[in-house]
Short mmCIF file of C-alpha atoms in Angstrom, two decimals:
data_model
loop_
_atom_site.label_atom_id
_atom_site.label_comp_id
_atom_site.label_asym_id
_atom_site.label_seq_id
_atom_site.Cartn_x
_atom_site.Cartn_y
_atom_site.Cartn_z
CA UNK X 234 78.97 93.26 125.47
CA UNK X 235 80.68 92.14 122.34
CA UNK X 236 80.35 91.10 118.72
CA UNK X 237 80.99 87.39 118.16
CA UNK X 238 82.84 86.27 115.09
CA UNK X 239 81.05 83.30 113.61
CA UNK X 240 82.93 83.35 110.31
CA UNK X 241 85.96 85.69 109.90
CA UNK X 242 85.76 86.22 106.13
CA UNK X 243 88.82 86.18 103.88
CA UNK X 244 90.80 88.93 105.74
CA UNK X 245 88.96 91.13 108.23
CA UNK X 246 90.91 93.37 110.56
CA UNK X 247 90.43 96.32 112.94
CA UNK X 248 91.58 99.54 111.38
CA UNK X 249 91.44 103.31 111.98
CA UNK X 250 93.27 106.12 110.22
CA UNK X 251 96.61 104.71 111.32
CA UNK X 252 99.52 105.60 113.53
CA UNK X 253 101.63 108.33 111.74
CA UNK X 254 104.59 109.85 113.45
CA UNK X 255 106.58 106.81 114.34
CA UNK X 256 108.67 106.37 111.16
CA UNK X 257 111.85 107.35 113.03
CA UNK X 258 111.33 104.22 115.14
CA UNK X 259 110.77 102.08 111.99
CA UNK X 260 107.05 101.81 112.72
CA UNK X 261 104.81 102.37 109.71
CA UNK X 262 101.44 104.09 109.63
CA UNK X 263 99.19 101.09 108.81
CA UNK X 264 95.47 102.06 109.02
CA UNK X 265 92.62 101.73 106.55
CA UNK X 266 93.52 101.12 102.89
CA UNK X 267 90.60 103.37 101.90
CA UNK X 268 90.40 106.06 104.61
CA UNK X 269 87.68 107.89 102.81
CA UNK X 270 85.30 104.90 103.08
CA UNK X 271 86.24 104.57 106.74
CA UNK X 272 85.57 108.21 107.48
CA UNK X 273 82.15 108.10 105.85
CA UNK X 274 81.14 104.89 107.63
CA UNK X 275 82.07 106.53 110.95
CA UNK X 276 80.16 109.74 110.03
CA UNK X 277 77.06 107.70 109.22
CA UNK X 278 76.93 106.12 112.69
CA UNK X 279 77.92 109.39 114.41
CA UNK X 280 81.43 108.31 115.41
CA UNK X 281 84.51 110.58 115.61
CA UNK X 282 86.45 110.45 112.39
CA UNK X 283 89.29 108.20 113.66
CA UNK X 284 87.07 105.54 115.36
CA UNK X 285 88.21 102.01 114.49
CA UNK X 286 86.06 99.87 112.25
CA UNK X 287 86.40 96.53 110.48
CA UNK X 288 88.16 96.53 107.18
CA UNK X 289 86.88 93.60 105.04
CA UNK X 290 88.73 92.20 102.08
CA UNK X 291 86.89 90.46 99.18
CA UNK X 292 84.72 88.20 101.38
CA UNK X 293 83.06 89.42 104.51
CA UNK X 294 82.51 87.83 107.95
CA UNK X 295 79.41 86.59 109.75
CA UNK X 296 78.97 88.37 113.12
CA UNK X 297 76.53 88.12 116.01
CA UNK X 298 75.78 91.20 118.02
CA UNK X 299 75.31 90.60 121.81
CA UNK X 300 73.66 93.92 122.22
CA UNK X 301 71.72 96.38 120.12
CA UNK X 302 73.95 98.50 117.89
CA UNK X 303 73.97 100.79 114.96
CA UNK X 304 76.11 100.07 111.94
CA UNK X 305 77.09 101.40 108.50
CA UNK X 306 78.71 99.65 105.55
CA UNK X 307 80.71 101.63 102.97
CA UNK X 308 83.40 100.97 100.41
CA UNK X 309 83.13 98.14 97.93
CA UNK X 310 79.62 96.69 97.52
CA UNK X 311 79.12 93.23 99.05
CA UNK X 312 76.21 91.03 99.87
CA UNK X 313 74.87 91.91 103.31
CA UNK X 314 71.91 90.58 105.39
CA UNK X 315 70.71 90.91 108.94
CA UNK X 316 68.83 87.91 110.25
CA UNK X 317 68.12 87.04 106.59
CA UNK X 318 66.96 90.46 105.51
CA UNK X 319 69.05 92.24 102.87
CA UNK X 320 70.79 95.36 104.06
CA UNK X 321 71.47 98.58 102.31
CA UNK X 322 74.89 100.18 102.10
CA UNK X 323 76.10 103.69 102.70
CA UNK X 324 73.49 104.40 105.48
CA UNK X 325 73.08 103.93 109.20
CA UNK X 326 71.05 100.83 110.16
CA UNK X 327 70.08 99.38 113.55
CA UNK X 328 70.94 95.83 114.71
CA UNK X 329 68.93 94.28 117.52
CA UNK X 330 70.53 92.36 120.35
CA UNK X 331 71.20 88.90 119.08
CA UNK X 332 71.10 89.91 115.46
CA UNK X 333 73.29 87.95 112.96
CA UNK X 334 75.01 90.02 110.23
CA UNK X 335 76.22 88.03 107.24
CA UNK X 336 78.52 89.77 104.80
CA UNK X 337 79.47 87.92 101.67
CA UNK X 338 81.49 88.43 98.48
CA UNK X 339 82.27 91.65 96.61
CA UNK X 340 81.33 91.64 92.95
CA UNK X 341 83.73 94.53 92.36
CA UNK X 342 86.20 96.45 94.47
CA UNK X 343 88.38 94.95 97.14
CA UNK X 344 87.56 96.50 100.55
CA UNK X 345 84.47 97.34 102.55
CA UNK X 346 84.16 98.99 105.96
CA UNK X 347 81.85 98.18 108.81
CA UNK X 348 81.57 100.87 111.35
CA UNK X 349 79.73 100.20 114.69
CA UNK X 350 78.53 103.19 116.77
CA UNK X 351 81.02 103.94 119.55
CA UNK X 352 83.62 101.44 118.16
CA UNK X 353 85.54 98.89 120.03
CA UNK X 354 86.64 98.79 123.70
CA UNK X 355 90.31 98.10 123.07
CA UNK X 356 93.54 99.59 124.19
CA UNK X 357 95.42 101.68 121.59
CA UNK X 358 98.95 100.78 120.57
CA UNK X 359 101.08 103.83 119.88
CA UNK X 360 97.98 105.93 119.74
CA UNK X 361 96.06 103.78 117.27
CA UNK X 362 93.75 100.77 117.13
CA UNK X 363 95.00 99.89 113.57
CA UNK X 364 96.25 96.34 112.93
CA UNK X 365 99.63 96.25 111.21
CA UNK X 366 99.32 92.61 110.04
CA UNK X 367 102.89 92.29 108.78
CA UNK X 368 104.46 94.40 111.45
CA UNK X 369 102.68 92.55 114.24
CA UNK X 370 101.55 95.73 115.87
CA UNK X 371 98.08 96.62 117.14
CA UNK X 372 95.23 95.47 119.36
CA UNK X 373 93.49 92.09 119.23
CA UNK X 374 96.78 90.20 119.05
CA UNK X 375 97.81 92.21 116.03
CA UNK X 376 96.12 89.71 113.64
CA UNK X 377 93.07 89.37 111.45
CA UNK X 378 89.81 88.11 112.97
CA UNK X 379 89.28 84.41 113.53
CA UNK X 380 86.14 82.40 114.16
CA UNK X 381 85.38 82.41 117.93
CA UNK X 382 86.70 85.93 118.51
CA UNK X 383 84.50 88.15 120.69
CA UNK X 384 85.25 91.82 120.07
CA UNK X 385 84.34 94.06 123.02
CA UNK X 386 82.19 97.07 122.10
CA UNK X 387 82.65 100.45 123.59
CA UNK X 388 79.76 101.92 125.62
CA UNK X 389 77.11 103.48 123.33
CA UNK X 390 75.10 106.33 124.84
CA UNK X 391 72.22 105.49 122.42
CA UNK X 392 72.09 101.74 123.23
CA UNK X 393 68.86 102.14 125.27
CA UNK X 394 67.01 104.05 122.60
CA UNK X 395 63.76 102.27 122.00
CA UNK X 396 64.09 102.20 118.20
CA UNK X 397 67.50 100.52 118.56
CA UNK X 398 66.09 97.92 120.93
CA UNK X 399 63.39 97.12 118.32
CA UNK X 400 65.95 96.98 115.59
CA UNK X 401 64.35 99.45 113.16
CA UNK X 402 64.98 97.90 109.71
CA UNK X 403 65.29 100.79 107.35
CA UNK X 404 67.34 103.93 107.22
CA UNK X 405 65.52 107.06 106.02
CA UNK X 406 68.33 108.22 103.74
CA UNK X 407 71.62 107.06 102.36
CA UNK X 408 74.71 108.46 100.62
CA UNK X 409 75.29 108.32 96.92
CA UNK X 410 78.50 106.30 96.59
CA UNK X 411 79.33 107.43 93.01
CA UNK X 412 81.60 110.23 94.28
CA UNK X 413 83.44 108.03 96.79
CA UNK X 414 83.78 104.57 95.16
CA UNK X 415 85.50 104.44 91.81
CA UNK X 416 83.65 102.14 89.36
CA UNK X 417 86.04 102.77 86.41
CA UNK X 418 87.17 99.45 84.88
CA UNK X 419 90.55 100.92 84.12
CA UNK X 420 91.12 104.04 86.25
CA UNK X 421 93.93 106.44 85.42
CA UNK X 422 95.91 107.18 88.57
CA UNK X 423 98.08 110.26 88.96
CA UNK X 424 101.79 110.04 89.69
CA UNK X 425 104.40 112.44 90.95
CA UNK X 426 107.82 111.77 89.52
CA UNK X 427 110.05 110.04 92.03
CA UNK X 428 113.63 110.58 92.94
CA UNK X 429 114.78 108.13 90.19
CA UNK X 430 112.11 108.76 87.51
CA UNK X 431 114.60 110.59 85.35
CA UNK X 432 116.90 107.58 85.44
CA UNK X 433 114.42 105.25 83.73
CA UNK X 434 115.34 104.48 80.18
CA UNK X 435 113.32 106.15 77.39
CA UNK X 436 111.22 103.03 76.68
CA UNK X 437 110.36 102.51 80.36
CA UNK X 438 109.16 106.15 80.77
CA UNK X 439 106.82 105.67 77.86
CA UNK X 440 105.63 102.25 79.06
CA UNK X 441 104.93 103.51 82.61
CA UNK X 442 102.63 106.23 81.21
CA UNK X 443 101.24 104.62 78.09
CA UNK X 444 100.45 101.00 78.95
CA UNK X 445 98.08 99.28 81.35
CA UNK X 446 99.27 97.41 84.40
CA UNK X 447 97.47 94.44 85.96
CA UNK X 448 97.09 94.13 89.76
CA UNK X 449 99.23 91.11 90.78
CA UNK X 450 97.71 88.23 92.80
CA UNK X 451 100.40 88.57 95.50
CA UNK X 452 99.33 92.17 96.29
CA UNK X 453 98.47 92.96 99.93
CA UNK X 454 98.29 95.68 102.46
CA UNK X 455 102.06 96.26 102.21
CA UNK X 456 102.12 96.79 98.47
CA UNK X 457 100.31 96.42 95.17
CA UNK X 458 102.40 94.54 92.62
CA UNK X 459 101.92 95.66 88.99
CA UNK X 460 102.19 93.13 86.24
CA UNK X 461 102.82 94.35 82.74
CA UNK X 462 105.66 96.16 81.00
CA UNK X 463 109.05 95.53 82.50
CA UNK X 464 110.67 98.79 83.51
CA UNK X 465 114.35 99.48 83.84
CA UNK X 466 116.82 102.15 84.69
CA UNK X 467 119.09 103.45 81.88
CA UNK X 468 122.07 102.56 84.00
CA UNK X 469 121.49 99.89 86.72
CA UNK X 470 122.56 101.06 90.16
CA UNK X 471 122.60 99.94 93.77
CA UNK X 472 121.01 102.24 96.40
CA UNK X 473 121.27 102.66 100.06
CA UNK X 474 117.93 102.35 101.92
CA UNK X 475 116.08 105.63 102.23
CA UNK X 476 112.66 106.76 103.37
CA UNK X 477 109.50 105.53 101.67
CA UNK X 478 105.77 105.99 102.35
CA UNK X 479 102.39 104.74 101.24
CA UNK X 480 102.08 105.58 97.55
CA UNK X 481 105.83 105.29 96.75
CA UNK X 482 106.40 103.30 93.50
CA UNK X 483 109.43 101.10 93.83
CA UNK X 484 111.18 99.30 90.99
CA UNK X 485 112.76 95.90 92.00
CA UNK X 486 115.42 94.33 89.78
CA UNK X 487 112.84 92.17 88.00
CA UNK X 488 111.29 95.27 86.47
CA UNK X 489 107.71 94.93 87.81
CA UNK X 490 106.81 98.03 89.89
CA UNK X 491 105.41 97.81 93.44
CA UNK X 492 103.24 100.58 94.88
CA UNK X 493 103.61 100.72 98.65
CA UNK X 494 100.32 100.81 100.51
CA UNK X 495 99.06 101.22 104.09
CA UNK X 496 101.56 98.78 105.68
CA UNK X 497 104.51 100.21 103.82
CA UNK X 498 107.90 99.94 105.52
CA UNK X 499 109.52 103.15 106.52
CA UNK X 500 112.63 102.56 104.41
CA UNK X 501 113.48 100.74 101.22
CA UNK X 502 116.46 100.21 98.91
CA UNK X 503 114.80 99.93 95.43
CA UNK X 504 114.69 102.91 93.11
CA UNK X 505 111.81 105.19 93.75
CA UNK X 506 110.47 105.94 90.28
CA UNK X 507 107.15 107.68 91.22
CA UNK X 508 104.56 108.31 93.88
CA UNK X 509 100.79 107.77 93.62
CA UNK X 510 99.16 111.00 94.89
CA UNK X 511 97.19 110.80 98.15
CA UNK X 512 93.76 111.31 96.44
CA UNK X 513 94.27 108.30 94.18
CA UNK X 514 95.66 105.85 96.76
CA UNK X 515 92.25 104.77 97.92
CA UNK X 516 91.24 104.20 94.30
CA UNK X 517 94.17 101.86 93.93
CA UNK X 518 93.30 100.22 97.21
CA UNK X 519 89.94 99.20 95.77
CA UNK X 520 91.44 97.40 92.73
CA UNK X 521 91.43 93.56 93.08
CA UNK X 522 93.85 91.02 91.64
CA UNK X 523 93.43 91.01 87.84
CA UNK X 524 92.09 94.53 87.57
CA UNK X 525 94.02 96.99 85.48
CA UNK X 526 95.17 100.59 86.00
CA UNK X 527 96.91 103.20 83.96
CA UNK X 528 99.01 106.12 85.08
CA UNK X 529 99.57 109.81 84.14
CA UNK X 530 101.93 112.37 85.48
CA UNK X 531 100.94 115.35 87.58
CA UNK X 532 102.82 117.97 89.61
CA UNK X 533 102.98 118.88 93.25
CA UNK X 534 100.51 121.79 92.98
CA UNK X 535 98.08 119.52 91.09
CA UNK X 536 98.32 116.90 93.78
CA UNK X 537 97.85 119.40 96.47
CA UNK X 538 94.82 121.04 94.85
CA UNK X 539 93.22 117.59 94.32
CA UNK X 540 93.71 116.75 98.04
CA UNK X 541 92.30 120.04 99.20
CA UNK X 542 89.20 119.62 97.00
CA UNK X 543 88.55 116.17 98.40
CA UNK X 544 89.03 117.20 101.95
CA UNK X 545 86.66 120.19 101.50
CA UNK X 546 84.06 117.93 100.00
CA UNK X 547 84.49 115.34 102.81
CA UNK X 548 84.18 117.93 105.57
CA UNK X 549 81.06 119.34 103.99
CA UNK X 550 79.51 115.88 103.68
CA UNK X 551 80.43 114.94 107.22
CA UNK X 552 78.77 118.19 108.49
CA UNK X 553 75.61 117.33 106.45
CA UNK X 554 75.53 113.83 107.88
CA UNK X 555 75.84 115.22 111.41
CA UNK X 556 73.00 117.68 110.76
CA UNK X 557 70.70 114.89 109.53
CA UNK X 558 71.58 112.59 112.36
CA UNK X 559 70.82 115.41 114.87
CA UNK X 560 67.47 116.02 113.25
CA UNK X 561 66.61 112.35 113.15
CA UNK X 562 67.56 111.80 116.85
CA UNK X 563 65.52 114.83 117.80
CA UNK X 564 62.49 113.31 115.97
CA UNK X 565 62.90 109.95 117.68
CA UNK X 566 63.04 111.64 121.12
CA UNK X 567 59.78 113.52 120.33
CA UNK X 568 58.14 110.17 119.43
CA UNK X 569 59.08 108.41 122.66
#
C-alpha cells in the first residue's frame, strides 16, 4: 500500500536524521533541517527516532492514503485538513483508508514534518533515507516529491486496529509546541567564534554581533544567506579548502555571510568566521526569507551545556509520549 501524491507542495522531500560519517568520501549529512520537530513527530506515532518522514517547506502537499494510517504533524504551523475536516498539530491522528490529507501554507516558520507510523518501505542509501537534493543522493530518485508519485508505506503492525479502520478523528492529547517551535520575530542565535573570526576587521566584528541580518530569498537546504551589513577581513586572504559542517558561517568575497545547513558540503574555501551552535540550528532552519535574526557569542562549554539540556528534555518527553501511547493502546485493546 502507498500514499499517493496529488499535489507535491512547494518542496516536500523524504528526510530522516541524515547520514553522518561519510565526510571523508565527500558525502554530506543531509537529513531534516529541524531534527527536533522530526523526532517529536516520530515519537507521537510510535516510530523509532530515526524513521524517515516528509519535510515540508512553506506550502504543503495533498496526499491520499491507500490504507489506514496514523500520522503526526509538527514543526511550523500550516493549514491541515483530512477529508475536509481541520486537523490538529503536535498529536497523533488516524487516517482512514482512502483519506485525503490537504496541507497548505505556513503563516510563520518554514518547515513542517509529517510522520507516518512505520514510515516508508524504501531502501536506505549509505544507511539513510534522507534526500540530499543538491548532492543527488537518497531514495525516491533523490528528488523532491512530484504529482503522481506513490510512496510505498512500511508494514504497520497496528493497521488492523479497529479504531484505525474507522479513522478516529480526535487525539486525546497533544504536545505544547511553545518549547519546540521558536515564535520569536527576531531570535538571537548563539555563535562560536570560527577559525577566522579574529581576522575580521573591527567594524565587522561589531556588525556581526550588533546588527540584524535578513534571511535571503536564495536560501535553501545547503545554506542560509544573510543580507545586511557587509563583513570583511582586516587583511583579505585566499584559503585552501578545509572541512565545514552544518552551522559553519562562511564569508564570501561579497561580504554577505552564509550559514551552511543540512546539505552543507564537506569542504569549503571561504573564511570560516563563526559557527551556529547545534541547539540554535533548528531555530535558524525555521526562519523564512525576509525574517531577521541577530547573533551573540558563546563559548564551547556554553554550547555543550545547551545541547545537553535540550537532549535531556527531549529524551524525557519521548519517554512520556511512549508511556501515554502504551496506556492508550491498552485502553483500545480492552474496548475491542
